[in-house]
Short mmCIF file of C-alpha atoms and ligand atoms in Angstrom, two decimals:
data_model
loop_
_atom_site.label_atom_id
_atom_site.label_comp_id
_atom_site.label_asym_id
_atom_site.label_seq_id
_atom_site.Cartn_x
_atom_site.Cartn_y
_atom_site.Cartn_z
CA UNK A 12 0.00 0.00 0.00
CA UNK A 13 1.00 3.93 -0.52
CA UNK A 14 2.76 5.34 2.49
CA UNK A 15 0.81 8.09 2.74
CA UNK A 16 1.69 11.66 3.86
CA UNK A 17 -0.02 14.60 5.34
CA UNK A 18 -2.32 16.08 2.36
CA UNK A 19 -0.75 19.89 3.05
CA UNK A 20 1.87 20.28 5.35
CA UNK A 21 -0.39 20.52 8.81
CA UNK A 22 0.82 21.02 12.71
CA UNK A 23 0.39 18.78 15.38
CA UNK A 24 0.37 19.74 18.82
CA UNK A 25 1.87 17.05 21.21
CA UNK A 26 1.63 16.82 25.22
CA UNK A 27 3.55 14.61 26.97
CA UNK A 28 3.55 13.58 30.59
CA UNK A 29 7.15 14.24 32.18
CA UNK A 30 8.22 10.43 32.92
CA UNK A 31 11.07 8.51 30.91
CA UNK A 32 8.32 6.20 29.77
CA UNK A 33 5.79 8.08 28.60
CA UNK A 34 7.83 10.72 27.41
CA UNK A 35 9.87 8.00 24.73
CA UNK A 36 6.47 6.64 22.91
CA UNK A 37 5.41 10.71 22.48
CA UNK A 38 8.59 11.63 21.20
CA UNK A 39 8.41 8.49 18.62
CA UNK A 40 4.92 9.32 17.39
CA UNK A 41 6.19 12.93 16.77
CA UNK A 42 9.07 11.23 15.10
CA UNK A 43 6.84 9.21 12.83
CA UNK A 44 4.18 11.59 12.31
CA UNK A 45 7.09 14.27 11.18
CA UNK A 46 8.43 11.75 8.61
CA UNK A 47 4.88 11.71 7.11
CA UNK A 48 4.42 15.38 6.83
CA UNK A 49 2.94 17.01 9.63
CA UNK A 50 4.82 20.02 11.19
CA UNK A 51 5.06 18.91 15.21
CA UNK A 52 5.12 21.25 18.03
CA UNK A 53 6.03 19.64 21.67
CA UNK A 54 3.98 21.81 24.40
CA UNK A 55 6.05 20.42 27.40
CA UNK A 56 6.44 21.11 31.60
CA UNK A 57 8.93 22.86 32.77
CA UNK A 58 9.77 20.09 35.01
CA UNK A 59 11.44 16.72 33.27
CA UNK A 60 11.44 18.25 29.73
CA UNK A 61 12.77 16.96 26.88
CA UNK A 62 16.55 18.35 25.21
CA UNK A 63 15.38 19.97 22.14
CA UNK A 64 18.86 19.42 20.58
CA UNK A 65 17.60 15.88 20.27
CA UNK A 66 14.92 16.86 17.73
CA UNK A 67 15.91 20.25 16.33
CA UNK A 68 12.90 19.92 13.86
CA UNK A 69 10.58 20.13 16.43
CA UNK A 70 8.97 22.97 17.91
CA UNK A 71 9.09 23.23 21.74
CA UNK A 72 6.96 25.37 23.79
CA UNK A 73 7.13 25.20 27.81
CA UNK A 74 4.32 25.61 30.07
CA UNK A 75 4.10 26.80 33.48
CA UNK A 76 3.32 23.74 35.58
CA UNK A 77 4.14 25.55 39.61
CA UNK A 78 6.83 22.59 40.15
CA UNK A 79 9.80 23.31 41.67
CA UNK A 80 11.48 20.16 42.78
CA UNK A 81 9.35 16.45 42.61
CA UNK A 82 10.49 13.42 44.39
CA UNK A 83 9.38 10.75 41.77
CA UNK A 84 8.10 7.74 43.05
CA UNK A 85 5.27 5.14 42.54
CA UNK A 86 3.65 6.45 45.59
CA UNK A 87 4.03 10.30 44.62
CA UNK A 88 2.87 9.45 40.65
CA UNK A 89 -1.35 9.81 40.98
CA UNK A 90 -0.49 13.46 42.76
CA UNK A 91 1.49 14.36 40.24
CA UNK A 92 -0.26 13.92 37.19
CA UNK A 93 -3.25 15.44 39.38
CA UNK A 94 -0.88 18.57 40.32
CA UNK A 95 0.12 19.18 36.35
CA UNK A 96 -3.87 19.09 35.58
CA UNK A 97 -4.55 21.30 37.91
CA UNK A 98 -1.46 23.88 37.09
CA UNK A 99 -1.06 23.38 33.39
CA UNK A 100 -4.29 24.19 32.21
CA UNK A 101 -4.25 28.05 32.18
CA UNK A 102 -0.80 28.19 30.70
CA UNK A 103 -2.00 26.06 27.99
CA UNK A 104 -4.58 28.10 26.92
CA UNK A 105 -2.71 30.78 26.81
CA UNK A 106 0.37 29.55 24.48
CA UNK A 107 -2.54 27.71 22.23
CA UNK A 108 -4.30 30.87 22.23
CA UNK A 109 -1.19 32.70 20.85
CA UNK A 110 -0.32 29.65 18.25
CA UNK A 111 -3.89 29.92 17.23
CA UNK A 112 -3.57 34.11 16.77
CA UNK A 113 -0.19 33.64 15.09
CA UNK A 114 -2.26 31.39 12.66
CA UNK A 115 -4.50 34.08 11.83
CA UNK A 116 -2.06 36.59 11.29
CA UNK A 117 -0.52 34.92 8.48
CA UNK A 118 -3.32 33.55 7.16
CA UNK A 119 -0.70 32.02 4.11
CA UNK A 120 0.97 29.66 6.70
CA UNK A 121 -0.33 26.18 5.55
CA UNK A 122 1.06 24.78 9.03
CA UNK A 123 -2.51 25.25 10.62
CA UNK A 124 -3.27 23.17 13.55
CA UNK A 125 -4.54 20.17 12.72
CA UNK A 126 -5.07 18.75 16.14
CA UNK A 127 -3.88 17.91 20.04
CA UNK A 128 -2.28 14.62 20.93
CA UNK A 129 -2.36 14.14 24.47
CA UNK A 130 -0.98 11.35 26.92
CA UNK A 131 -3.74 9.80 28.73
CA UNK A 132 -2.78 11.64 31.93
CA UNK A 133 -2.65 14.92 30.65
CA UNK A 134 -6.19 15.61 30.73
CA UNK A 135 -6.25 18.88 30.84
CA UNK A 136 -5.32 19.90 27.17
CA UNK A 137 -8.54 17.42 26.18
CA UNK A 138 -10.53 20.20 28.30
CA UNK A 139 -8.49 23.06 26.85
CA UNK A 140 -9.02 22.10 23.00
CA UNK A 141 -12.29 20.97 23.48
CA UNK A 142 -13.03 24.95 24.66
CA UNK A 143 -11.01 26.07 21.63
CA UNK A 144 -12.59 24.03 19.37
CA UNK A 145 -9.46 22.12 18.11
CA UNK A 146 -10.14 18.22 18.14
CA UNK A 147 -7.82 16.33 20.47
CA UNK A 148 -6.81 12.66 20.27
CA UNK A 149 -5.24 10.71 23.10
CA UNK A 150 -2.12 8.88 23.17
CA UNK A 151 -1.76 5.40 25.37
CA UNK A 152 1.41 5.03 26.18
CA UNK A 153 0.50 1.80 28.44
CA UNK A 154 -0.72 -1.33 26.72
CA UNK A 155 -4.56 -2.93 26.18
CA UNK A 156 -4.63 -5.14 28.76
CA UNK A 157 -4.07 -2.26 31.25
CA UNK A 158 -6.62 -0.08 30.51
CA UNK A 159 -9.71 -3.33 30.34
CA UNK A 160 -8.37 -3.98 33.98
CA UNK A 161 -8.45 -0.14 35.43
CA UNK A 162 -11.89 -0.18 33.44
CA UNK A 163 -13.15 -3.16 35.55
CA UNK A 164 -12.34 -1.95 38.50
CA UNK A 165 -14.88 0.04 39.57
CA UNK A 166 -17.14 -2.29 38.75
CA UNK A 167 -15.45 -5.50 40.57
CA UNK A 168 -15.42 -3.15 43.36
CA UNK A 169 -19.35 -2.52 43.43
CA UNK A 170 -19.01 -6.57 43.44
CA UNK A 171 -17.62 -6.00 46.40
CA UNK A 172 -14.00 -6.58 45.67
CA UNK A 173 -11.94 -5.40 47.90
CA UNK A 174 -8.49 -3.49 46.54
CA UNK A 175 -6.50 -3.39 49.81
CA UNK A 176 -7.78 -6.93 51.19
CA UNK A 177 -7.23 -8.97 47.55
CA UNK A 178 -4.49 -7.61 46.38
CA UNK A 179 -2.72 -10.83 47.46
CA UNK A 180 -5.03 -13.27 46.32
CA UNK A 181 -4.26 -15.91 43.65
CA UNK A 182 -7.68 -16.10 42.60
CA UNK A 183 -8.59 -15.33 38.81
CA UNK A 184 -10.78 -12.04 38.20
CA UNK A 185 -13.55 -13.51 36.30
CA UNK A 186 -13.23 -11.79 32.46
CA UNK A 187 -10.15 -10.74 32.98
CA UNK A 188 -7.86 -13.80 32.30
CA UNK A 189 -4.83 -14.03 32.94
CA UNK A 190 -4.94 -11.81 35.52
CA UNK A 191 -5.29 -12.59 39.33
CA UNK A 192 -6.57 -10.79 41.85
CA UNK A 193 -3.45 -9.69 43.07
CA UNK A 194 -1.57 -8.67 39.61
CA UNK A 195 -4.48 -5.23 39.29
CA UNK A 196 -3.44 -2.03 40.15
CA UNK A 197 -4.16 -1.35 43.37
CA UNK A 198 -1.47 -1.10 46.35
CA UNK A 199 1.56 0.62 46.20
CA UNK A 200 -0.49 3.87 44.67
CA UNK A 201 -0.83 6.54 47.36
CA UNK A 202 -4.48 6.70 48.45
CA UNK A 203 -6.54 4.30 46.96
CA UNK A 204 -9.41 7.48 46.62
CA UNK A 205 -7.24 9.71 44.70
CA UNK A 206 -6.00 6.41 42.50
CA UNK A 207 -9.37 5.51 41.39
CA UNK A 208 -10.73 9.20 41.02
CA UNK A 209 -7.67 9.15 38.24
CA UNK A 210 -8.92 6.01 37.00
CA UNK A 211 -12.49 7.43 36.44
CA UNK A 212 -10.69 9.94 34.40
CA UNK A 213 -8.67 8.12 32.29
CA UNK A 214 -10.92 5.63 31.51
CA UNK A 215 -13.04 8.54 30.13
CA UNK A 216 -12.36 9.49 26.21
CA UNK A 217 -14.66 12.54 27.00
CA UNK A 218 -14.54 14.51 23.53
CA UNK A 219 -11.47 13.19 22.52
CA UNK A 220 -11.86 11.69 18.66
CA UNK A 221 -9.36 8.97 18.30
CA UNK A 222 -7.00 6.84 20.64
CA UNK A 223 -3.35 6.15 19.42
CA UNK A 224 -2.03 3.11 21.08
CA UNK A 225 1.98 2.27 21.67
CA UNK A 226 0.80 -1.89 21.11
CA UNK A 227 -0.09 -3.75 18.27
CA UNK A 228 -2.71 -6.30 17.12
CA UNK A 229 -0.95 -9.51 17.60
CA UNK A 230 -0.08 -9.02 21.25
CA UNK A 231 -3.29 -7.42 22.48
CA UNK A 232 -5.69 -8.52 19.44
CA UNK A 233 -8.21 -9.50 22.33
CA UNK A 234 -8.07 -6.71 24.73
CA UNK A 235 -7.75 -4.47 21.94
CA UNK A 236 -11.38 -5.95 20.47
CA UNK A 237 -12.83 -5.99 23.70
CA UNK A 238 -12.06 -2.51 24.48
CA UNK A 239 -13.49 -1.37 20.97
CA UNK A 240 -16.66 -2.87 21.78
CA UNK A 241 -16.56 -0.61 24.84
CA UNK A 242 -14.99 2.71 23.07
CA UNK A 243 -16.94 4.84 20.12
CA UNK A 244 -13.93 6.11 18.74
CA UNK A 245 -11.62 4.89 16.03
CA UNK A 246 -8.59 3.20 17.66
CA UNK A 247 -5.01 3.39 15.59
CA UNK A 248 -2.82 0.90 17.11
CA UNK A 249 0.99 2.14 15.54
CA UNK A 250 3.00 0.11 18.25
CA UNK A 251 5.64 -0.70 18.84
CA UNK A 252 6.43 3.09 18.04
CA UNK A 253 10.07 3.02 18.47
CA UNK A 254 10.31 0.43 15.75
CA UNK A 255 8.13 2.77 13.42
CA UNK A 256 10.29 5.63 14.63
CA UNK A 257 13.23 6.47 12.45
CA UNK A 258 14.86 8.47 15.25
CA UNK A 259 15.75 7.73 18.87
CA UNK A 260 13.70 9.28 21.28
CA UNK A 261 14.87 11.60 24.07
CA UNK A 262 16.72 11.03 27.93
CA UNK A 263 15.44 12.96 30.53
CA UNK A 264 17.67 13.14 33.46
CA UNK A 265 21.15 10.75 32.70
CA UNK A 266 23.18 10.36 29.31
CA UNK A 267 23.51 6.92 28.00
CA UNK A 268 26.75 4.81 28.72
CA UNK A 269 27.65 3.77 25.93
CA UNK A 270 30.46 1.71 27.26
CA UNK A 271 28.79 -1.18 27.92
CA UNK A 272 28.05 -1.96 24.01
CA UNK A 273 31.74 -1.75 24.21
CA UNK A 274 31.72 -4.49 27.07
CA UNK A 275 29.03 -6.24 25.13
CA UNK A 276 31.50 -6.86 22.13
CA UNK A 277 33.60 -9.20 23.79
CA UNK A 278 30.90 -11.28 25.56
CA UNK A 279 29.52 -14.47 23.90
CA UNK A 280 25.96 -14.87 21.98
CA UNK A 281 22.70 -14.98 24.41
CA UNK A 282 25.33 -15.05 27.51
CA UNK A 283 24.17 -12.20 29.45
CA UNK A 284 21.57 -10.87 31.46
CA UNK A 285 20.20 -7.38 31.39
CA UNK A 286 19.06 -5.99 33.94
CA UNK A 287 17.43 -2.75 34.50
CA UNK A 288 13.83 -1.39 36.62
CA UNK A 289 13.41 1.28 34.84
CA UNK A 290 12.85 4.97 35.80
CA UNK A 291 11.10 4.91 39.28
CA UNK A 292 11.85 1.83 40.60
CA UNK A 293 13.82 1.63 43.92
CA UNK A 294 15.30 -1.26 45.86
CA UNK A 295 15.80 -0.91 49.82
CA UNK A 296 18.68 -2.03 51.18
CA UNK A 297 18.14 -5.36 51.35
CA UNK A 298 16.53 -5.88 48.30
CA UNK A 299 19.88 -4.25 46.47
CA UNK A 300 21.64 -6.67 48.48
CA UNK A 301 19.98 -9.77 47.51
CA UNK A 302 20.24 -8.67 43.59
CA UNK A 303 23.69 -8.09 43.91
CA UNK A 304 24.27 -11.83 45.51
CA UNK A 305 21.93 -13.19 43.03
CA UNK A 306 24.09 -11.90 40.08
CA UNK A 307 27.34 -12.81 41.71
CA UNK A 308 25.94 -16.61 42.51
CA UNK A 309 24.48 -17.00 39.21
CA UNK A 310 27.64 -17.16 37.75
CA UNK A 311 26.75 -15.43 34.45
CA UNK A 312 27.81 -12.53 32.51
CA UNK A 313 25.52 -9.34 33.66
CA UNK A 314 24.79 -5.98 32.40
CA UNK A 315 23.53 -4.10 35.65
CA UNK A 316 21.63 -0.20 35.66
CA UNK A 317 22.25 1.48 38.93
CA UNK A 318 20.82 4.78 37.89
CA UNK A 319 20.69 7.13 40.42
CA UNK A 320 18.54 6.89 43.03
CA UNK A 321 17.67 3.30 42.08
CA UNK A 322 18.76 2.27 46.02
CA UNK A 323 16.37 3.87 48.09
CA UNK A 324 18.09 5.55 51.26
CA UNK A 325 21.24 7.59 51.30
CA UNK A 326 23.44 5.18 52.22
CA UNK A 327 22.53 2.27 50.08
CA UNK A 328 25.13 0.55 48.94
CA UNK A 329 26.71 -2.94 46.99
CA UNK A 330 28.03 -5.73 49.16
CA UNK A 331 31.86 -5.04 49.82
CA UNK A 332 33.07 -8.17 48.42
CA UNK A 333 30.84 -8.13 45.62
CA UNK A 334 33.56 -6.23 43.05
CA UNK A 335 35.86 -8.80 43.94
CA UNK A 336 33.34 -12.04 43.23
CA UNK A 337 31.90 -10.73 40.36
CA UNK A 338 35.20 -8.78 38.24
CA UNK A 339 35.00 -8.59 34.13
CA UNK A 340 32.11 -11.09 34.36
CA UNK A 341 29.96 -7.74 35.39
CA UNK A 342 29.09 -4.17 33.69
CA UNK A 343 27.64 -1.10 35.68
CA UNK A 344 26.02 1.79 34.19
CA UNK A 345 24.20 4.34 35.64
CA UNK A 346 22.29 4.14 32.17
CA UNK A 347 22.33 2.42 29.56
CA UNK A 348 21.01 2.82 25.43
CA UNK A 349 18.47 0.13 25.96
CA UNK A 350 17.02 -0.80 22.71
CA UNK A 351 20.73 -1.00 21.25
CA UNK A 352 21.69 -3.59 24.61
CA UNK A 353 18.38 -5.45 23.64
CA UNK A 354 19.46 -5.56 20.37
CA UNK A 355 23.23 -7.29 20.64
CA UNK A 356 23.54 -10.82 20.53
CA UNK A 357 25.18 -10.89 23.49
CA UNK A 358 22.13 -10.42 25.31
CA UNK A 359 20.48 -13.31 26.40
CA UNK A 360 17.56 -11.75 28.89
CA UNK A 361 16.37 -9.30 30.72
CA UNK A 362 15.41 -8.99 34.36
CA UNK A 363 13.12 -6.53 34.05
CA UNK A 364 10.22 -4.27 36.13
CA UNK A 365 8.26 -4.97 33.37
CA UNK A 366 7.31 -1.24 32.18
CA UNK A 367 5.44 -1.39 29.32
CA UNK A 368 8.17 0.31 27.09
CA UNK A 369 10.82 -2.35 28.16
CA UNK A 370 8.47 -5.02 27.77
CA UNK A 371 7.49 -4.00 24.18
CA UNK A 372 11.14 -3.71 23.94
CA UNK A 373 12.40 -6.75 24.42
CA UNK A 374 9.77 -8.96 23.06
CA UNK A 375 11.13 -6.43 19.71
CA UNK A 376 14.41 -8.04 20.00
CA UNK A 377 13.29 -11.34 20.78
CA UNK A 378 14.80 -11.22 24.52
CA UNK A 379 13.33 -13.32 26.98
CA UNK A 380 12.57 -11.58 30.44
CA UNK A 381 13.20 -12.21 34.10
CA UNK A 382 9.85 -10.61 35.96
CA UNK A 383 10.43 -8.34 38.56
CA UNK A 384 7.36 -5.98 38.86
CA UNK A 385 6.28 -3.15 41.30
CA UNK A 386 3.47 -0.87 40.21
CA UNK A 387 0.58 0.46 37.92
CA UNK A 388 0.28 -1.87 35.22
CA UNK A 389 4.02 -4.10 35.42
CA UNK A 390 2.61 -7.04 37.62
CA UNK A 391 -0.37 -7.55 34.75
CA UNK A 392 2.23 -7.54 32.05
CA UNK A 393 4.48 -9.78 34.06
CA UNK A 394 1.13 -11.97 34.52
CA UNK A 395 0.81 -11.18 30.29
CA UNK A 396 5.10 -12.59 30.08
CA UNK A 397 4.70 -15.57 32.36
CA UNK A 398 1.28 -16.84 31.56
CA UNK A 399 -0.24 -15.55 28.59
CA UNK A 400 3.00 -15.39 25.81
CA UNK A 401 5.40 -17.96 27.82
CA UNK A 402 8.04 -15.91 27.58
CA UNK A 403 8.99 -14.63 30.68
CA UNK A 404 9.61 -16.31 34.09
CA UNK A 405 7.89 -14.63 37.47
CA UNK A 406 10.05 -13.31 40.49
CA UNK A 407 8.36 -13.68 43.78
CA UNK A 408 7.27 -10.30 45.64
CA UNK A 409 10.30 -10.66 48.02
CA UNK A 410 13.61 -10.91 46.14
CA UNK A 411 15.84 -13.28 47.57
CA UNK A 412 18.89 -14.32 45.95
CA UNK A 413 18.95 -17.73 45.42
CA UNK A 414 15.85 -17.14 43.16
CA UNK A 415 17.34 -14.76 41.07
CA UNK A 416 19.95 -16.88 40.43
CA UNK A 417 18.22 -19.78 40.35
CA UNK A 418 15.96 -17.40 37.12
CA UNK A 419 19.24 -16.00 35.51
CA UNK A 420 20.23 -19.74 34.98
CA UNK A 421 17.30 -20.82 33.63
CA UNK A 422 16.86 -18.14 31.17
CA UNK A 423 20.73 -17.80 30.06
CA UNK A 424 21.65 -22.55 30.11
CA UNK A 425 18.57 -24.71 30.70
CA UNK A 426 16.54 -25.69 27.81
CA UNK A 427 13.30 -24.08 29.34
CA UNK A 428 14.95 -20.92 28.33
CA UNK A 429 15.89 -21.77 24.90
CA UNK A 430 12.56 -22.70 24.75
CA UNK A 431 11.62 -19.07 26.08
CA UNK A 432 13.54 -17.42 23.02
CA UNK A 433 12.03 -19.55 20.12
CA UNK A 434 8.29 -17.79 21.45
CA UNK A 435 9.65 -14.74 21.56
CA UNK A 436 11.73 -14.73 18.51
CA UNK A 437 8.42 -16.04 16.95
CA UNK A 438 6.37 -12.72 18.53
CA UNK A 439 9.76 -10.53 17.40
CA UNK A 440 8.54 -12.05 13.53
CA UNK A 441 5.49 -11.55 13.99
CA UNK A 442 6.02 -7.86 15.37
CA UNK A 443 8.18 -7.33 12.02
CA UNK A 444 5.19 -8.26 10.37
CA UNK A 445 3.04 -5.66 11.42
CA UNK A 446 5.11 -2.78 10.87
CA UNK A 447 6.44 -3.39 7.32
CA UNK A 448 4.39 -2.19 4.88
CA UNK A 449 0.72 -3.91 4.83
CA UNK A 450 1.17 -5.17 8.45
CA UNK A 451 -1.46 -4.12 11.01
CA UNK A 452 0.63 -1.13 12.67
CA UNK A 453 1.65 0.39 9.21
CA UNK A 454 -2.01 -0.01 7.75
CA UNK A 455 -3.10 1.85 11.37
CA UNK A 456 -0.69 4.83 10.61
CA UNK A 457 -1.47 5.30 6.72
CA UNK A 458 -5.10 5.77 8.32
CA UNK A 459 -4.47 8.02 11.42
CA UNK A 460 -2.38 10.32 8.44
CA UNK A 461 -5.77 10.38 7.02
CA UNK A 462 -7.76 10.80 9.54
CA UNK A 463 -5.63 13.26 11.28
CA UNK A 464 -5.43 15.26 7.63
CA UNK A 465 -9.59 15.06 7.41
CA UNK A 466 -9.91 16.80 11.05
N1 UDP B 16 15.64 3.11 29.56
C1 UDP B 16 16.85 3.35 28.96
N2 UDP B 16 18.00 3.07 29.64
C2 UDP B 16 17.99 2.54 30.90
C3 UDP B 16 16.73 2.27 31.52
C4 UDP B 16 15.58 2.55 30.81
O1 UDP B 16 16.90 3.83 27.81
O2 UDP B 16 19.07 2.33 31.45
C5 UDP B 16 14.39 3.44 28.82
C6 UDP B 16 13.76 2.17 28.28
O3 UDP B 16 14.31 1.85 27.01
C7 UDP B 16 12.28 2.54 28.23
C8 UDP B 16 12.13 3.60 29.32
O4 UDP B 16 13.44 4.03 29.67
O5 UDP B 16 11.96 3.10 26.95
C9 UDP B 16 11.47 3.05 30.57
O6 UDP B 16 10.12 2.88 30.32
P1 UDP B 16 9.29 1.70 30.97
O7 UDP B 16 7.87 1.85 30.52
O8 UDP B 16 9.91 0.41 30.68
O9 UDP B 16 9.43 1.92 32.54
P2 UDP B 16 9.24 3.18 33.53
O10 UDP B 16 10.55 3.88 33.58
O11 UDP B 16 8.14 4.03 32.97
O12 UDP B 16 8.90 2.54 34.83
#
C-alpha cells in the first residue's frame, strides 16, 4: 500500500507527561508523524522536559506547571499527574491561544493546527481544546490489557472486591484472564481514593476523537477488540512506536553509557543478562543486596543499571566483596542505550520491572525476560510474560537471591529458556510483520495520516 503523507503540510500539537516512559512513545509518534508530513510542536512542563537538541525539527513550547522540585516515586505518581492538571491548564490556553492568533495573522501559513495529541494523563489539554474548538486525540502510552483492567475496576469493586484486602489473592478475576486478583493495580499507589478518582478519568475518552495506542494487534488482538466494543472512537494501534520511529527518542535526566556496548563486544551470543527497573523503581537495602548476591551466585555474565537513586536511602550501597566475586564477568552503568543492549547478541535476557516500554522492547528483540514488577500496570504484564506469551519467568514479591539466580540460569543454560527465546523470537517475527508495509501497525498509521489530515 501507498505510504501516505499529510495532504498539506499541517501542525500537530503534542503533550507529553514528564516520565522517561511516557515521554519516549510521544517523542516516537512525533518522530513518525514528522516523517509523514505534519509540522510537530512539543507543548512540554517545565519540570522533566525533553533536550530539544535531540529533535531540532521540532517545535518546543514550555508551560508553566508551579513545580519546583518532585520526588518521583510510585507512591508520589497519581499526585502528580493530578498537580500538572490542575497547574497546566491556564498556561495552555494561553500559548494555544497565541499559536492559534499567530495562525491568523498569516493567514498564508499552511502549518494550521490540525489537532492535540495528548498522553492519557494529561487531561487537561482534552478540556483546553475541546473549549477552543481544536479536536484532540489521546495517546496510550500503556498497553490494552491495562486499561480493560483499570476499566473493571470500579465495577469489581461494586461486586464487592476489595483493593487493599485482595491484592494478594491468587484467585482469577472472572473476564479478565490471565490476571489474578493480586496482579491489578491497586497497592503501592498513594491513596486508593485519589488512584481511582484518576482512573475514572482516564478511563473517560470525553470529547477526545481517536486513541493512538503504543501496542499492536498480535499481542493485544483480544483486549484491543474488547475494548473497541466498549470505546466509540476509532482506535489506531501504531506500536511498537520506536520500531516505526526512524529516530531515537529523548533522555530525561542521565546520558547513556555507551560503554557497555563496548563491554558487550567481547561477551559471547545470548550469555548475558540485562538488567534494568526502569525509571522509578527503587530497591531498599536489602533488596539491592539480595540482587547483587543473586548476580554474583548465578555465575553469568551481567549488564547491571544502577541509575541514580535506584537504592532507596542515602546510604545504600553494593556488598563489599561483591567487586571482587563478580570482576570482568559484570558491567555497571548508571544508564544504559536500551534498545541498542536489547538488540546485541550478546544479550540473552532481561530482568526486568516490566514497564510497558521495556516489555514491548524486548519482546522487539526477541529477549526473553526475568519478571520483577512493582506498580501500575508491570505485575499484569508480568502476569501477560509468564502466563499468557510464555516468555517470561515470574520473580516472587520478596527478592531473595537464590531465586534470582536460580531465574538467571534458567533463562541464560537450561533448555526451558531456549525454549523461552524460540516464542519470543516467533512474537519478534510476527512484530516485524506488522510494521512493514501492509502489516497491522503500518495499515493503522497510513489511516491516522488520514484521519488526522480530514480533522
Ligand atoms: N531506559 C533506557 N535506559 C535505561 C533504563 C531505561 O533507555 O538504562 C528506557 C527504556 O528503554 C524505556 C524507558 O526508559 O523506553 C522506561 O520505560 P518503561 O515503561 O519500561 O518503565 P518506567 O521507567 O516508565 O517505569
Amino acid at each position: 500500500m501507498e505510504k501516505l503523507q499529510a495532504k498539506k503540510c499541517r501542525r500537530v500539537v503534542l503533550v507529553p507527561f514528564p516520565l522517561q516512559g511516557h515521554l519516549n512513545p510521544m517523542l516516537d509518534l512525533a518522530n513518525i508523524l514528522h516523517s509523514r508530513g505534519f509540522s510537530i510542536t512539543i507543548v512540554h512542563t517545565k519540570f522533566n522536559f525533553p533536550n530539544p537538541a535531540d529533535h531540532p525539527d521540532f517545535q518546543y513550547v514550555p508551560i508553566s506547571d508551579g513545580i519546583s522540585n518532585w520526588d518521583i516515586s510510585a507512591s508520589n505518581l497519581v499526585r502528580l499527574a493530578s498537580t500538572i492538571n490542575t497547574n497546566c491548564k491556564d498556561s495552555f490556553r494561553k500559548c494555544l491561544t497565541q499559536m492559534m492568533q499567530q495562525q491568523q495573522q498569516d493567514e498564508k501559513q499552511n502549518d494550521q493546527v490540525a489537532c492535540i495529541i495528548y498522553d492519557f494523563l494529561m487531561h487537561f489539554a482534552e478540556t483546553v481544546a475541546n473549549q477552543m474548538s481544536l479536536p484532540s486525540i489521546i495517546q496510550r502510552t500503556s498497553n490494552a490489557a491495562a486499561l480493560l483492567a483499570f476499566c473493571k475496576l470500579p465495577r469489581l469493586r461494586a461486586e464487592g472486591y476489595d483493593c487493599l484486602q485482595d491484592s494478594t489473592s491468587d484467585e482469577l478475576v472472572p473476564g479478565l484472564h490471565p490476571l489474578r486478583f493480586k496482579d491489578l493495580p491497586t497497592a503501592s499507589m498513594g491513596s486508593l481514593d485519589n488512584f481511582l478518582q484518576l482512573i475514572a478519568v482516564v478511563c473517560n475518552t470525553r470529547t477526545s476523537s481517536a486513541i493512538i495506542w503504543n501496542t499492536t494487534d498480535c499481542l493485544e488482538h483480544s483486549s484491543l477488540t474488547q475494548l473497541q466494543e466498549h470505546y466509540n472512537v476509532p482506535f489506531f494501534t501504531l506500536g511498537p512506536m520506536h520500531k516505526m520511529a526512524l529516530a531515537k527518542s529523548s533522555n530525561l535526566v542521565i546520558k547513556d553509557d555507551n560503554n557497555c556496548i563496548e563491554w558487550l563486544e567481547k561477551q559471547a551470543p545470548h550469555s548475558v543478562i540485562y538488567v534494568s527497573l526502569g525509571s522509578i523503581a527503587t530497591l531498599d537495602q536489602k533488596e539491592l543486596t539480595e540482587m547483587a548476591c543473586g548476580l554474583a551466585n548465578s555465575d553469568q555474565p551481567f549488564l547491571w543499571v544502577i541509575r541514580p537513586g535506584l537504592g532507596s536511602g542515602s546510604d545504600a550501597h553494593l556488598p563489599e566483596a561483591f567487586q571482587e566475586l563478580t570482576g570482568d564477568r559484570g558491567c555497571i552503568v548508571k544508564w544504559a542505550p536500551q534498545k541498542d543492549v536489547l538488540a546485541h547478541p550478546a544479550v540473552g535476557g532481561f530482568l526486568s520491572h516490566c514497564g510497558w516500554n521495556s516489555t514491548l522492547e524486548s519482546i522487539s528483540e526477541g529477549v526473553p525476560m526475568i519478571c520483577k514488577p512493582y506498580f501500575v500496570d508491570q505485575k499484569m504484564n508480568a502476569r501477560y510474560l509468564s502466563h499468557e506469551w510464555g516468555i517470561g519467568i515470574e520473580l516472587d514479591e520478596v527478592m531473595q537471591r537464590t531465586d534470582i539466580a536460580k531465574a538467571i540460569r534458567r533463562i541464560l543454560v537450561e533448555e526451558e529458556g531456549s525454549r523461552m527465546r524460540q516464542r519470543v523470537i516467533a512474537l519478534k517475527e510476527q512484530i516485524k510483520h506488522c510494521i512493514k508495509e501492509g502489516g497491522s501497525s503500518y495499515n493503522s498509521l497510513n489511516k491516522l495520516v488520514q484521519f488526522i489530515s480530514s480533522l
